[in-house]
CSV table of C-alpha atoms in Angstrom, one decimal:
chain,number,residue,atom,x,y,z
X,1,MET,CA,2.0,-2.0,-14.0
X,2,PRO,CA,3.5,-4.8,-16.3
X,3,SER,CA,3.3,-8.3,-14.9
X,4,SER,CA,7.1,-8.5,-14.2
X,5,GLU,CA,6.9,-5.3,-12.2
X,6,TRP,CA,3.7,-6.5,-10.4
X,7,GLU,CA,5.6,-9.7,-9.3
X,8,ALA,CA,8.5,-7.6,-8.0
X,9,PHE,CA,6.0,-5.3,-6.2
X,10,THR,CA,4.3,-8.3,-4.6
X,11,GLN,CA,7.6,-9.7,-3.4
X,12,MET,CA,8.4,-6.3,-1.9
X,13,VAL,CA,5.0,-6.1,-0.1
X,14,ARG,CA,5.6,-9.6,1.4
X,15,SER,CA,9.2,-8.7,2.4
X,16,ALA,CA,8.2,-5.3,4.0
X,17,SER,CA,5.3,-6.8,6.0
X,18,GLY,CA,7.1,-9.9,7.2
X,19,LYS,CA,3.8,-11.7,7.0
X,20,ALA,CA,1.8,-13.8,4.6
X,21,VAL,CA,0.1,-11.4,2.3
X,22,PHE,CA,-3.2,-11.8,0.4
X,23,TYR,CA,-4.8,-9.5,-2.1
X,24,GLY,CA,-8.5,-8.8,-2.0
X,25,GLU,CA,-10.6,-6.9,-4.5
X,26,GLN,CA,-10.6,-3.2,-5.4
X,27,SER,CA,-12.7,-1.4,-2.9
X,28,PRO,CA,-14.8,1.6,-3.5
X,29,ALA,CA,-14.7,2.2,0.3
X,30,TYR,CA,-10.9,2.7,0.0
X,31,GLY,CA,-10.7,4.8,-3.2
X,32,ASN,CA,-10.9,1.8,-5.5
X,33,GLY,CA,-7.5,0.7,-4.3
X,34,LEU,CA,-6.5,-3.0,-4.2
X,35,LEU,CA,-6.9,-4.3,-0.6
X,36,VAL,CA,-3.9,-6.1,0.9
X,37,TYR,CA,-4.5,-8.4,3.8
X,38,ALA,CA,-1.8,-9.8,6.1
X,39,ARG,CA,-1.8,-12.8,8.4
X,40,PRO,CA,0.9,-13.1,11.1
X,41,ARG,CA,3.0,-16.2,10.6
X,42,TRP,CA,1.6,-17.9,13.7
X,43,GLY,CA,-2.0,-16.7,13.4
X,44,ALA,CA,-4.9,-17.7,11.3
X,45,GLU,CA,-6.8,-14.4,11.1
X,46,ARG,CA,-6.2,-12.1,8.1
X,47,ARG,CA,-6.5,-8.4,8.7
X,48,LEU,CA,-6.5,-5.4,6.4
X,49,ALA,CA,-2.9,-4.2,6.2
X,50,GLY,CA,-2.8,-1.8,3.3
X,51,VAL,CA,-4.3,-0.5,0.1
X,52,VAL,CA,-2.5,-0.3,-3.2
X,53,CYS,CA,-2.8,2.9,-5.2
X,54,PRO,CA,-6.1,4.4,-3.9
X,55,ASP,CA,-7.6,7.3,-5.7
X,56,PRO,CA,-6.1,10.3,-3.9
X,57,ILE,CA,-9.5,12.0,-3.7
X,58,SER,CA,-10.5,9.3,-1.2
X,59,LEU,CA,-7.9,10.4,1.4
X,60,ALA,CA,-10.3,12.5,3.4
X,61,GLY,CA,-10.9,10.6,6.6
X,62,TRP,CA,-8.4,7.9,5.7
X,63,PRO,CA,-7.7,5.5,8.6
X,64,ARG,CA,-4.6,6.7,10.3
X,65,ASP,CA,-3.0,3.3,10.7
X,66,LEU,CA,-3.8,1.9,7.2
X,67,THR,CA,-0.8,2.0,5.0
X,68,ILE,CA,-1.1,3.2,1.4
X,69,LEU,CA,1.2,1.2,-0.9
X,70,VAL,CA,2.5,2.9,-4.1
X,71,PRO,CA,5.1,1.9,-6.7
X,72,ASN,CA,6.8,5.2,-7.4
X,73,GLN,CA,7.4,8.9,-6.8
X,74,THR,CA,4.6,9.8,-9.1
X,75,TRP,CA,2.0,8.1,-7.0
X,76,LEU,CA,3.6,9.5,-3.8
X,77,SER,CA,3.3,13.0,-5.2
X,78,ARG,CA,-0.4,12.4,-5.9
X,79,ILE,CA,-0.9,11.2,-2.3
X,80,GLN,CA,1.0,14.1,-0.9
X,81,ALA,CA,-1.0,16.6,-2.9
X,82,ALA,CA,-4.3,15.2,-1.8
X,83,ALA,CA,-3.7,14.2,1.9
X,84,ARG,CA,-5.8,16.2,4.3
X,85,SER,CA,-4.7,14.3,7.4
X,86,PRO,CA,-1.6,12.3,8.2
X,87,VAL,CA,-1.3,9.0,6.2
X,88,LYS,CA,1.3,6.3,6.2
X,89,VAL,CA,2.8,5.5,2.8
X,90,ALA,CA,5.1,2.7,1.7
X,91,ILE,CA,6.9,3.4,-1.6
X,92,LEU,CA,7.9,0.0,-3.0
X,93,ASN,CA,9.5,0.6,-6.4
X,94,PRO,CA,9.5,-2.6,-8.4
X,95,VAL,CA,11.9,-1.3,-11.0
X,96,THR,CA,14.7,-0.2,-8.6
X,97,ARG,CA,13.7,-2.6,-5.8
X,98,ARG,CA,14.1,0.3,-3.3
X,99,SER,CA,11.6,1.0,-0.6
X,100,ALA,CA,10.9,3.9,1.7
X,101,PHE,CA,8.3,4.4,4.4
X,102,LEU,CA,7.0,7.7,5.5
X,103,ARG,CA,4.1,9.6,7.1
X,104,VAL,CA,2.7,12.3,4.9
X,105,ARG,CA,1.4,15.1,7.0
X,106,ARG,CA,-1.0,17.9,6.2
């Protein structure tokens, strides 16, 4: 994703969560997706809130309440094709600035 799109995507993640957002590292435990941590406005503890663009192969046994963040329909289609159990997905399109939230079921 180009840097201008990444900035828009990051703003959309912050807006959608309503919390302070911090990025971690890419995590092999979560399909090499980029970890996103959130901290409630009045709390000090960060918690894992989502994963940006994990490898769809990693979706077997994905934590039910951990949101997958994707930037477009192409990524959503990959997730839908690979999901073996219900997963939460946030489509945050940095180009159109539109967002959608859904649960992909298998």
